[in-house]
Tab-separated table of C-alpha atoms and ligand atoms in Angstrom:
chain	number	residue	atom	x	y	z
A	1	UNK	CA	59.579	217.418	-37.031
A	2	UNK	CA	62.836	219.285	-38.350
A	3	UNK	CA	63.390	223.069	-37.849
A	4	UNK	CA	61.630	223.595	-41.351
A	5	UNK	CA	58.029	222.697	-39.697
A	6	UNK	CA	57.774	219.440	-41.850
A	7	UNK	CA	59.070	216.041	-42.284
A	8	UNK	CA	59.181	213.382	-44.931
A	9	UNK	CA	60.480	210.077	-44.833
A	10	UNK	CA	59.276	206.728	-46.467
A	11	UNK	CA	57.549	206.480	-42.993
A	12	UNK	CA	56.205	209.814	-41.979
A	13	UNK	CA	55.007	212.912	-43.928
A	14	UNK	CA	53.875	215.764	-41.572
A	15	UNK	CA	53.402	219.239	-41.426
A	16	UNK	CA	53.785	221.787	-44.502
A	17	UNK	CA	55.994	220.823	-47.158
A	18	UNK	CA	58.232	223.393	-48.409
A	19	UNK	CA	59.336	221.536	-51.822
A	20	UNK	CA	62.165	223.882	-52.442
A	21	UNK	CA	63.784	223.258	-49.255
A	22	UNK	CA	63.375	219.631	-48.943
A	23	UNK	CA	65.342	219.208	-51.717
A	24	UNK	CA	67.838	220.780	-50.064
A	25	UNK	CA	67.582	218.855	-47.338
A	26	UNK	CA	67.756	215.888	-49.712
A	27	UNK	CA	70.207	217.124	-52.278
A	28	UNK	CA	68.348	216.582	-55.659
A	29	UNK	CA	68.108	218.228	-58.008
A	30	UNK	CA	65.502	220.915	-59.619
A	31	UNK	CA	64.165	218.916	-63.315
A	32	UNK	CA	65.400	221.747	-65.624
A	33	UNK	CA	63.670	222.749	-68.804
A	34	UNK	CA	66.486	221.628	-70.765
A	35	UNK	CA	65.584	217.755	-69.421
A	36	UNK	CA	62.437	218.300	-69.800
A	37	UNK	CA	62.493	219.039	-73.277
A	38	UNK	CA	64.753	215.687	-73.900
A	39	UNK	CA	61.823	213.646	-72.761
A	40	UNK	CA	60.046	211.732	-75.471
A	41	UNK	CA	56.933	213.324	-77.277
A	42	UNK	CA	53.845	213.696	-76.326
A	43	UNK	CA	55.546	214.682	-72.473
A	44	UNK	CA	53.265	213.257	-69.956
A	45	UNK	CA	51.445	216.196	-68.602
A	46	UNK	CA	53.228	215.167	-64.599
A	47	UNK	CA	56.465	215.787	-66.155
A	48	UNK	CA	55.604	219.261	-68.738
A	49	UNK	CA	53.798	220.279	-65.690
A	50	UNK	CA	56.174	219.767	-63.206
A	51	UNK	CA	54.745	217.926	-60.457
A	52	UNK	CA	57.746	215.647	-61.433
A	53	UNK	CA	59.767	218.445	-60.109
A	54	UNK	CA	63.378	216.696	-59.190
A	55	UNK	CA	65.739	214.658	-60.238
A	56	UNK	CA	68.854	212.686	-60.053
A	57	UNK	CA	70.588	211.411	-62.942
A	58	UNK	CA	67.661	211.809	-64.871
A	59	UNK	CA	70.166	212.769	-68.004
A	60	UNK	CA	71.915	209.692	-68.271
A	61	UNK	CA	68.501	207.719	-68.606
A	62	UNK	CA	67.202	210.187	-70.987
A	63	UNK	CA	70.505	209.551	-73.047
A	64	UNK	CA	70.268	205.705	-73.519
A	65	UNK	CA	66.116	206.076	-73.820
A	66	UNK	CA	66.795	208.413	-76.597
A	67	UNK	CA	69.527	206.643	-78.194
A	68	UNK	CA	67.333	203.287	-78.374
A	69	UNK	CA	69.972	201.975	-75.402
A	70	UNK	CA	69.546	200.030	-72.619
A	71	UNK	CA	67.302	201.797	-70.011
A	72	UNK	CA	65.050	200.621	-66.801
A	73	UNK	CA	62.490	202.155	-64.732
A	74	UNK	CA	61.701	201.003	-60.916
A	75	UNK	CA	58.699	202.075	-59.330
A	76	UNK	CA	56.399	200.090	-56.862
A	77	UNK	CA	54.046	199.501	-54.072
A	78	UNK	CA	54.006	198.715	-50.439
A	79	UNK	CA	50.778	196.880	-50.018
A	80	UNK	CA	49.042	198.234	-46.306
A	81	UNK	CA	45.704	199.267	-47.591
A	82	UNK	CA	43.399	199.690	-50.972
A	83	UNK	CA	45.324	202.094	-53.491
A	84	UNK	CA	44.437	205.315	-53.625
A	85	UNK	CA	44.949	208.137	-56.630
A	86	UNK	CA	48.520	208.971	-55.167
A	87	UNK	CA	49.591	205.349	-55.500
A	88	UNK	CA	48.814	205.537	-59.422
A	89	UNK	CA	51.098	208.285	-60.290
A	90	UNK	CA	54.216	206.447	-60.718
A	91	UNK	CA	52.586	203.828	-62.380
A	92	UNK	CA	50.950	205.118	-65.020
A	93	UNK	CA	53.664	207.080	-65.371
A	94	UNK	CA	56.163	204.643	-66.140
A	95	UNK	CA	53.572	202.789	-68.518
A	96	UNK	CA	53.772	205.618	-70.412
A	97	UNK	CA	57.456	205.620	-70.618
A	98	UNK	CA	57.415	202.295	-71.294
A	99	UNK	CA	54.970	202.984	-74.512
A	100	UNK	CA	57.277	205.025	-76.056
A	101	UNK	CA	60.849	204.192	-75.167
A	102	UNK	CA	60.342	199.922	-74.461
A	103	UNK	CA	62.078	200.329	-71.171
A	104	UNK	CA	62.288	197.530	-69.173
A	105	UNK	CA	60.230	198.259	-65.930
A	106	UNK	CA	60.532	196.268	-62.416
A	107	UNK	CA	57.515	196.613	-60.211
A	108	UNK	CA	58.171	195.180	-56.787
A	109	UNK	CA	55.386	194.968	-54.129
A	110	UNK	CA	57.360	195.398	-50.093
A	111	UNK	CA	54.594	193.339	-48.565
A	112	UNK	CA	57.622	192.640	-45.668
A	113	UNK	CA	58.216	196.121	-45.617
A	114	UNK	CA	54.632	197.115	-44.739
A	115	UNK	CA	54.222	193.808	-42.268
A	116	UNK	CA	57.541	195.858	-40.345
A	117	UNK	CA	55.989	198.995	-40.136
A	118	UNK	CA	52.192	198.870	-40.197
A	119	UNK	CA	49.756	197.321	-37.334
A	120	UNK	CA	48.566	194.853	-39.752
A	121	UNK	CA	48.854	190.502	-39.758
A	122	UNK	CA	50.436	188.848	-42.394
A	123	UNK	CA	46.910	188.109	-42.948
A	124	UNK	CA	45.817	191.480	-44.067
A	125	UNK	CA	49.200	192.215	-45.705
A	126	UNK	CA	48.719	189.014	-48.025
A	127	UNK	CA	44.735	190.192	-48.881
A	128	UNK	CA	46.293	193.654	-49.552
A	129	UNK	CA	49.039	192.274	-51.930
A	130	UNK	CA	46.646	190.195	-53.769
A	131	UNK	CA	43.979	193.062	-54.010
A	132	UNK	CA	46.477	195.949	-55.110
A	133	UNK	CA	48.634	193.441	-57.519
A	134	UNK	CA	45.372	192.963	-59.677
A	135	UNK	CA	45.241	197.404	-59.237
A	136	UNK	CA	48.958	196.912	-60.848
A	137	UNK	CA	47.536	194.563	-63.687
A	138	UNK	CA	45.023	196.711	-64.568
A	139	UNK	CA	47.663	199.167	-65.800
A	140	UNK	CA	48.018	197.626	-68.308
A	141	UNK	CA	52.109	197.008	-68.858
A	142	UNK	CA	53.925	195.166	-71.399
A	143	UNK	CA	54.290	191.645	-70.163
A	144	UNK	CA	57.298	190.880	-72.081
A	145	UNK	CA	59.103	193.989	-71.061
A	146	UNK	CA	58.091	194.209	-67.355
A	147	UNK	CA	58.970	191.974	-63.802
A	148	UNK	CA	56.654	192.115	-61.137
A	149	UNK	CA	58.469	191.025	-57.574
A	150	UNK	CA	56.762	190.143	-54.389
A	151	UNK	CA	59.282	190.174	-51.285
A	152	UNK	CA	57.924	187.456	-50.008
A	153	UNK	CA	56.445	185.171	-53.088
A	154	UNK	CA	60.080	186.072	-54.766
A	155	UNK	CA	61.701	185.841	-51.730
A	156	UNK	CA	64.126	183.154	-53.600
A	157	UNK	CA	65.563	185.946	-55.403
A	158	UNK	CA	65.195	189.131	-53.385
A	159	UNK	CA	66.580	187.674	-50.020
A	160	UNK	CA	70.248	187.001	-51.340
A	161	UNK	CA	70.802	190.056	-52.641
A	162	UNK	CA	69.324	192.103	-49.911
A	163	UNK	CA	71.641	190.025	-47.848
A	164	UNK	CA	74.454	191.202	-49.897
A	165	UNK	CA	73.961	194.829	-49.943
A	166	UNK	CA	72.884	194.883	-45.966
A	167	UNK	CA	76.484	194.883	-44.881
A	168	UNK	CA	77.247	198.598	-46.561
A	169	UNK	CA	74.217	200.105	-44.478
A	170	UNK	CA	75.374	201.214	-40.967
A	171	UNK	CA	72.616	201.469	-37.994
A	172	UNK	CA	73.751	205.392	-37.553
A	173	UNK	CA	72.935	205.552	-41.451
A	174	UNK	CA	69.215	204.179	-40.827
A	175	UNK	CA	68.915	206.460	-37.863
A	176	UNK	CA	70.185	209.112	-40.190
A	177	UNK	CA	67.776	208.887	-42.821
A	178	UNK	CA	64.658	207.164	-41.581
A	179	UNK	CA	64.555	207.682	-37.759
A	180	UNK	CA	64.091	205.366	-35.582
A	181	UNK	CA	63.492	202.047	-36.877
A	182	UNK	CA	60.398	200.371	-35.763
A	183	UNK	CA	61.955	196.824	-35.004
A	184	UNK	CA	64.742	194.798	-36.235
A	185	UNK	CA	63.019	193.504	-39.729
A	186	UNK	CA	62.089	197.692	-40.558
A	187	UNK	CA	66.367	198.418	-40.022
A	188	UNK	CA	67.304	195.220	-42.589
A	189	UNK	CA	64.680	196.290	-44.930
A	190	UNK	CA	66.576	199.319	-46.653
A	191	UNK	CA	68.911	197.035	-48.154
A	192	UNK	CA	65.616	194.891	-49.654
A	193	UNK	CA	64.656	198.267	-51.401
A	194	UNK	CA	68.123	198.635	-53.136
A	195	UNK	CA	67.747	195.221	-54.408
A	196	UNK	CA	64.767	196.692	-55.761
A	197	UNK	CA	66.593	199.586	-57.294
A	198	UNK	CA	69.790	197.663	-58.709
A	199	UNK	CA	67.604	194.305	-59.981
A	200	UNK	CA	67.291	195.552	-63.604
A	201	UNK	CA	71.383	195.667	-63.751
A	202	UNK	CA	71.774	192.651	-62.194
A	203	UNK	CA	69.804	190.764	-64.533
A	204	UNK	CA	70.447	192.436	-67.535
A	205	UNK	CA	73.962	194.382	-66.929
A	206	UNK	CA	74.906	197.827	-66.050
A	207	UNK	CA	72.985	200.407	-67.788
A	208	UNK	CA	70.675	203.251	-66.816
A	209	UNK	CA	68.321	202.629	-64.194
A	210	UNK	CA	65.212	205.676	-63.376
A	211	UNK	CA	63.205	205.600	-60.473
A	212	UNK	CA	59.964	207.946	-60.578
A	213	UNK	CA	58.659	207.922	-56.901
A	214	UNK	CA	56.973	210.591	-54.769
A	215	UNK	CA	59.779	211.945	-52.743
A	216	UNK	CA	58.917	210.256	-49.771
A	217	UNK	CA	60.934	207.253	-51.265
A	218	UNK	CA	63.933	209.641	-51.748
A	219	UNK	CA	65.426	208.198	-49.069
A	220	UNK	CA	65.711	204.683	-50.271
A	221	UNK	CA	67.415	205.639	-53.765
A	222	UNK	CA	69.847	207.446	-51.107
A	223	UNK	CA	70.824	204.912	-49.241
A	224	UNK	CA	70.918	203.048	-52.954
A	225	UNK	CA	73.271	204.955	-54.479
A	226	UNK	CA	76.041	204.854	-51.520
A	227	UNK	CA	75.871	201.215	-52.519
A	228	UNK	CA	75.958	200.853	-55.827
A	229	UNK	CA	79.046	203.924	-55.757
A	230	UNK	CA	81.033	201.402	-54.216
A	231	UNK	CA	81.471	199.694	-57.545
A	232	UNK	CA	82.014	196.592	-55.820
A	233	UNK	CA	79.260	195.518	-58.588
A	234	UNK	CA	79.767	196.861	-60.889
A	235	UNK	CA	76.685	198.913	-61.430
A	236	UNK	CA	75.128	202.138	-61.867
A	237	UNK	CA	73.582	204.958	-59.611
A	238	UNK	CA	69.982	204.129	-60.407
A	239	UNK	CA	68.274	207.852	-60.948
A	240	UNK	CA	65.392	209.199	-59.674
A	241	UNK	CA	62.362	211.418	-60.780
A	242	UNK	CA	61.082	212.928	-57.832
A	243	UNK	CA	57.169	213.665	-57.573
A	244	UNK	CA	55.134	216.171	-55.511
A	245	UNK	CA	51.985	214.753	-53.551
A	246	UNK	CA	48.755	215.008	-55.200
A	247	UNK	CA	46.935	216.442	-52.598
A	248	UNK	CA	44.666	215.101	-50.075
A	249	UNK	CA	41.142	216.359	-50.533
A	250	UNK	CA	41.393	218.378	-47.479
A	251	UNK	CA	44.009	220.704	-48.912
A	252	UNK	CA	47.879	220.982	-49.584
A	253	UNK	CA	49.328	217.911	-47.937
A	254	UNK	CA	49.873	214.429	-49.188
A	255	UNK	CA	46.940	211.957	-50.188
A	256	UNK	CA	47.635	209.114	-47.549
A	257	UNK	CA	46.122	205.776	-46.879
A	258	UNK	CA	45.597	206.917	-43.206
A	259	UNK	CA	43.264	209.328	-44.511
A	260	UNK	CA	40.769	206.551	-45.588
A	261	UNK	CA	38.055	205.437	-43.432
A	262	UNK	CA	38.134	209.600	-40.995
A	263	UNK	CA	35.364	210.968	-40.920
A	264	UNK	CA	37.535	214.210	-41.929
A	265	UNK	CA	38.516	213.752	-45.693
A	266	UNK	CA	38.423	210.581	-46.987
A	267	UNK	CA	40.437	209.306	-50.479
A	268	UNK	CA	39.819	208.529	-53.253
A	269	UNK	CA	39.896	204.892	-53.533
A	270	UNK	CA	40.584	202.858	-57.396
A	271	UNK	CA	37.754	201.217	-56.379
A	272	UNK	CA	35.457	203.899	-56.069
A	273	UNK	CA	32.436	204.118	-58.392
A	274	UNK	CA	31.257	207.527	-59.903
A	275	UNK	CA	28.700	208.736	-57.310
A	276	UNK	CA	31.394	207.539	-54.474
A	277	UNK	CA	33.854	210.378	-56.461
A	278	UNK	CA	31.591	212.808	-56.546
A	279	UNK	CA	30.149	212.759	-53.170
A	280	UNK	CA	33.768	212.678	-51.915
A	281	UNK	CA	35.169	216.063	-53.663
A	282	UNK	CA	31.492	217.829	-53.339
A	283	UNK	CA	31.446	217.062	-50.170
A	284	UNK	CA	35.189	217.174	-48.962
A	285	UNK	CA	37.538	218.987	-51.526
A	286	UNK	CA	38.943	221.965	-50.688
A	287	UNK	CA	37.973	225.011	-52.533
A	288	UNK	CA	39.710	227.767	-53.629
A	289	UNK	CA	36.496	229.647	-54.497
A	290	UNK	CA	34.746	232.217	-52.468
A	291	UNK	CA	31.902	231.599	-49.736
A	292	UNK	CA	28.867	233.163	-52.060
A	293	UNK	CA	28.238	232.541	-55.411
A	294	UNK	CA	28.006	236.847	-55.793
A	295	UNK	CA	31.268	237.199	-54.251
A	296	UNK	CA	32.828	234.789	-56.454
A	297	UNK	CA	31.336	236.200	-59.412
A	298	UNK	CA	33.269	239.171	-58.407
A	299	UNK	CA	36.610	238.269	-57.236
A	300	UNK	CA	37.064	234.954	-58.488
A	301	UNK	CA	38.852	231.879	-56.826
A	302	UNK	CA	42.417	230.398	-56.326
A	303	UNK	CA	43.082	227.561	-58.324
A	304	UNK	CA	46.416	227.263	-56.920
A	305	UNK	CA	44.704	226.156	-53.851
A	306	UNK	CA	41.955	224.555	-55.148
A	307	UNK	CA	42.058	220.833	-55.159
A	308	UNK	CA	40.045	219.587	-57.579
A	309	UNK	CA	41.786	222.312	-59.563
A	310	UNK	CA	45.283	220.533	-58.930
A	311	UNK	CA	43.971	216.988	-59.242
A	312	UNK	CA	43.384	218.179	-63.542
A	313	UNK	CA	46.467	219.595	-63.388
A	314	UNK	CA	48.564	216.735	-61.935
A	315	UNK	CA	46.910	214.354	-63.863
A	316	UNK	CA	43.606	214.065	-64.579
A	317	UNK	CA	43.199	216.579	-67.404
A	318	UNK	CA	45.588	216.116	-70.182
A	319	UNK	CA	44.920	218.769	-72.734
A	320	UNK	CA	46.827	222.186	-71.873
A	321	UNK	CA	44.033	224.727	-73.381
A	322	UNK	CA	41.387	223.144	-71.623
A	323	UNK	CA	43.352	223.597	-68.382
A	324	UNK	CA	44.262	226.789	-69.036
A	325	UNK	CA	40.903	227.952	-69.499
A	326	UNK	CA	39.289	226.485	-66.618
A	327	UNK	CA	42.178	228.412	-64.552
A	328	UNK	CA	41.431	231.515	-66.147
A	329	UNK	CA	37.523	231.287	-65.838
A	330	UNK	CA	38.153	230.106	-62.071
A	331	UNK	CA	39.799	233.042	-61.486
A	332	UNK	CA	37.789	235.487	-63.014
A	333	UNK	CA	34.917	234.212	-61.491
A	334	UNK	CA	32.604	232.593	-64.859
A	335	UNK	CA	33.584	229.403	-63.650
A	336	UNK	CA	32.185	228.520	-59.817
A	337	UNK	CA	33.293	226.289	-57.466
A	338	UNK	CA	30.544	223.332	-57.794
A	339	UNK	CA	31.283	223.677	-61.439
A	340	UNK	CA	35.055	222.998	-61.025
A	341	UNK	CA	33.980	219.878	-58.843
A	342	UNK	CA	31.674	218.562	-61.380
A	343	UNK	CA	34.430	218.842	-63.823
A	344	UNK	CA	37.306	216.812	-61.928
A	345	UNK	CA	35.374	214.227	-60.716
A	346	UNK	CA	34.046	213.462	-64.426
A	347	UNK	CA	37.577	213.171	-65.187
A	348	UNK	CA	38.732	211.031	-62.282
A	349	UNK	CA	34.930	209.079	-62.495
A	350	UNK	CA	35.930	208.291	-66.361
A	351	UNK	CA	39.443	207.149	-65.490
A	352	UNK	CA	38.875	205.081	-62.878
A	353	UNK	CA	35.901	203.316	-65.036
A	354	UNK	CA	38.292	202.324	-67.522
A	355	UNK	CA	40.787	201.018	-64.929
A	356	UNK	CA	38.192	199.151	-62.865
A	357	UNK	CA	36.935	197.723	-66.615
A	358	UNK	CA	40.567	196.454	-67.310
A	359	UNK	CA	40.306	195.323	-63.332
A	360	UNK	CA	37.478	193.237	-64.076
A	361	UNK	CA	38.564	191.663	-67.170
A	362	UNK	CA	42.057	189.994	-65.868
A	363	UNK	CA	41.842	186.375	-65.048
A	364	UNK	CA	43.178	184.671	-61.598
A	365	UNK	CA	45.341	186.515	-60.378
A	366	UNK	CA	48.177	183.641	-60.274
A	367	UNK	CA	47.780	183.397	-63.986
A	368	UNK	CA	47.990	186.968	-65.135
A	369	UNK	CA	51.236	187.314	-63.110
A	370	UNK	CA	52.761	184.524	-64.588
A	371	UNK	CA	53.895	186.494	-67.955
A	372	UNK	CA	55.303	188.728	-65.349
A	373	UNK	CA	57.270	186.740	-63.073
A	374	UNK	CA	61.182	186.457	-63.095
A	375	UNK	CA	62.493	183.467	-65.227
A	376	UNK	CA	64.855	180.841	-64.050
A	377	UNK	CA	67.549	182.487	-65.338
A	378	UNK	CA	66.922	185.935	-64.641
A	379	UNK	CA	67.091	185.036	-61.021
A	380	UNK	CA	70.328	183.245	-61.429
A	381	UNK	CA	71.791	186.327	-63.257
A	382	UNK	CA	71.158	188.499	-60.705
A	383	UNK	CA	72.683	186.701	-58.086
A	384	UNK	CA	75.347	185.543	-60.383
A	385	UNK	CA	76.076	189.160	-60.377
A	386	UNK	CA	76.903	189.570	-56.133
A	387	UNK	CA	78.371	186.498	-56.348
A	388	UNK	CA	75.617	184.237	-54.703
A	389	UNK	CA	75.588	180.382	-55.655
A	390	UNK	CA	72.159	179.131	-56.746
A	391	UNK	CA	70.598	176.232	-54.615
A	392	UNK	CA	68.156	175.169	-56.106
A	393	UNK	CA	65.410	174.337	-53.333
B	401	TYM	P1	53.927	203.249	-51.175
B	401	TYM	O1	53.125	202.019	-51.377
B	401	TYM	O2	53.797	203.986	-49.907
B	401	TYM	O3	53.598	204.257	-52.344
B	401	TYM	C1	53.684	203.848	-53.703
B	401	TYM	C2	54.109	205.019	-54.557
B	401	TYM	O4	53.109	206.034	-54.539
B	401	TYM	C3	53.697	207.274	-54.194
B	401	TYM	N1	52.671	208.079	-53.508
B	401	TYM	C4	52.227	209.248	-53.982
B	401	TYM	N2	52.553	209.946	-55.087
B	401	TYM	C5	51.930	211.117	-55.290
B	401	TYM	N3	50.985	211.612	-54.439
B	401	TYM	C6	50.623	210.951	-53.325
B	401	TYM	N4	49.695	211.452	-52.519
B	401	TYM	C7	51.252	209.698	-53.047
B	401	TYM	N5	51.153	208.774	-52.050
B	401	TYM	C8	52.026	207.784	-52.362
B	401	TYM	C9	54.876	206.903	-53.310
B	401	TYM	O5	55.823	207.946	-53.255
B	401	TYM	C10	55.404	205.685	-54.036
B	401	TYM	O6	56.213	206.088	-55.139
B	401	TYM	N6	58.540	201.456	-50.257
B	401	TYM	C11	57.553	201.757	-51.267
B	401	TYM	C12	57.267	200.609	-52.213
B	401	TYM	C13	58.477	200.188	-52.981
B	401	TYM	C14	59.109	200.901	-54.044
B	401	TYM	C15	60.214	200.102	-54.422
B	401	TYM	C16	58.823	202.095	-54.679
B	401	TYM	C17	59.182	199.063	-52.778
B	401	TYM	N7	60.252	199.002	-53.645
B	401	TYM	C18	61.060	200.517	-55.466
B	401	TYM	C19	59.667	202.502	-55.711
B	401	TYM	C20	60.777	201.720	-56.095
B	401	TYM	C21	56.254	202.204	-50.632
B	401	TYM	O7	55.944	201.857	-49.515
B	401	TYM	O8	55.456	202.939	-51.469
């Protein structure tokens, strides 16, 4: 734990997370208004509402999206567990984007990563990768416009260019940002993450590169950025829009994967049916109301602390009247507590009904991910471009 009382790092997130000051202790930047307003119409309601709150780079991105340029977005998924409604964020996020601008977006799954730092077999990390890759197919992303990369499955690609940039990270400048490392695979495996970061350039040339992430990942675009400023490639600084946690249903704090399976607060899974929601934030959500129905008749609640309050806000409610409403009849006490559950876990019941439909509908999973997969020559332009000679196996 630092001075501030909290920590985050890809590894751990801990105590009470002051967003202001982490990003000074990060150095991003505050998403202005101004950037805001440059984002494509209609704004998804994470970025108009600011739980994308930071940024870095974010203009030159918005510059080539705009101008019908060259533009990427990287966002993925370490596969240790079942996804929960955190892990969707970025995703759906970037589909978005993708709907509107035709970016190019790179998914790539860390299964290594998660075999380095989790107490789980390669046995349970493969189940996991297969399980949350069909989660990612569900989302629904252009096929001709989007690469999905498994570190392991795509190892062919990923390893040489890992291997390239893992000579510019220092031990001190793991120990620096992430800690301590865990074992000898967790230290290599920030330079596997800025392959991540710099594989849309160096298969398709330099051009802008965004990242949307929670900021727990802040740390990898980092450590990304010191490498790719050494212009010994020839690339960009990939950007970065920089996400608050939804919370977990116990309160403030992030939704984690630990979470799932206490008997405190559980998540909520993508795999969970309607009843499963609803028992979930009736029984565990954190309410900003007031102990008695009569006393919150007459003082109202908190929606600022209410969670099922800031899971329609973050994402779950898209129209701005209707949210505004339910904050103002929260508060004034019309609308109750039970109410307000009912309310977000229709909205999060309907969504995840449609994803879990899409879910159910994809074929093997080996042939849906085909359309997605690098081609031949993608991979050889990207290691073309560190100066790797192709063998083939
Ligand atoms: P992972 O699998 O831990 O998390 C996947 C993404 O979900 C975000 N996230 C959340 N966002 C909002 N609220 C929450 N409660 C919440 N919990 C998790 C994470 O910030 C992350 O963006 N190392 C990565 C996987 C990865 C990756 C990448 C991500 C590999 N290469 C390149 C982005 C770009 C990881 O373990 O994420």
């Amino acid at each position: 734990m630092t001075d501030e009382g909290f920590t985050v790092t890809p590894y751990t997130v801990s105590g009470e997370i002051d967003y202001e000051k982490l990003l000074e202790q990060f150095g991003a930047d505050r998403l202005t208004d101004e950037q805001i307003a440059r984002f494509p119409e209609p704004r998804h309601p994470l970025v108009r509402r600011r739980v994308f709150y930071a940024e870095r780079d974010v203009d030159r991105f918005l510059r080539a999206a705009n101008a019908g340029e060259r533009h990427s977005i990287v966002t993925g998924r370490g596969p240790s567990g079942a996804m929960h409604l955190g892990h969707i964020v970025p995703l759906y996020f970037a589909k978005h984007v993708q709907q509107q601008t035709n970016a190019l977006v790179y998914i790539p799954f860390s299964d290594d990563e998660k075999y380095f730092v989790k107490d789980r077999s390669l046995e349970e990390i493969g189940a996991q990768t297969r399980d949350n890759l069909r989660d990612l197919l569900a989302v629904g992303f252009d096929p001709d416009r989007t690469r999905i990369v498994v570190d392991t499955a795509d190892a062919d690609v990923v390893y040489p260019l890992a291997v390239a940039f893992a000579t510019e990270v220092t031990q001190s400048t793991f120990r620096a940002t992430y800690g301590d490392p865990e074992n000898i695979g967790h230290s290599f495996y920030p330079a596997v993450q800025a392959a991540h970061l710099l594989l849309p350039q160096l298969v398709a040339g330099r051009h802008p590169t965004l990242v949307p992430i929670g900021i727990d990942q802040d740390p990898h675009v980092r450590v990304c950025r010191d490498i790719a400023a050494k212009q010994r490639y020839d690339l960009d600084k990939p950007g970065a829009l920089l996400s608050k946690f939804l919370p977990s249903l116990e309160g403030p704090g992030k939704m984690s994967s630990s979470d799932s399976g206490s008997d405190t607060a559980p998540t909520i899974l993508l795999s969970d049916d309607r009843d499963t929601v609803l028992e979930k934030i009736h029984t565990h959500a954190y309410s900003g109301g007031r102990s008695t129905v009569a006393e919150h008749r007459t003082h109202g609640g908190d929606p600022a602390v209410d969670v099922s309050y800031q899971l329609l806000y973050s994402f779950f409610e898209n129209d701005d009247d209707r949210l505004d409403r339910i904050a103002r009849e929260y508060r004034d006490g019309s609308l109750l507590s039970g109410e307000l559950k009912e309310m977000a876990a229709d909205a999060i019941a309907s969504f995840l009904d449609a994803h879990q439909r899409r879910r159910q509908q994809l074929d093997s999973l080996e042939t849906e991910l085909e359309r997605y997969r690098l081609t031949e020559r993608e991979r050889e332009a990207a290691h073309r471009r560190v100066g790797y000679t192709h063998l083939k196996p």
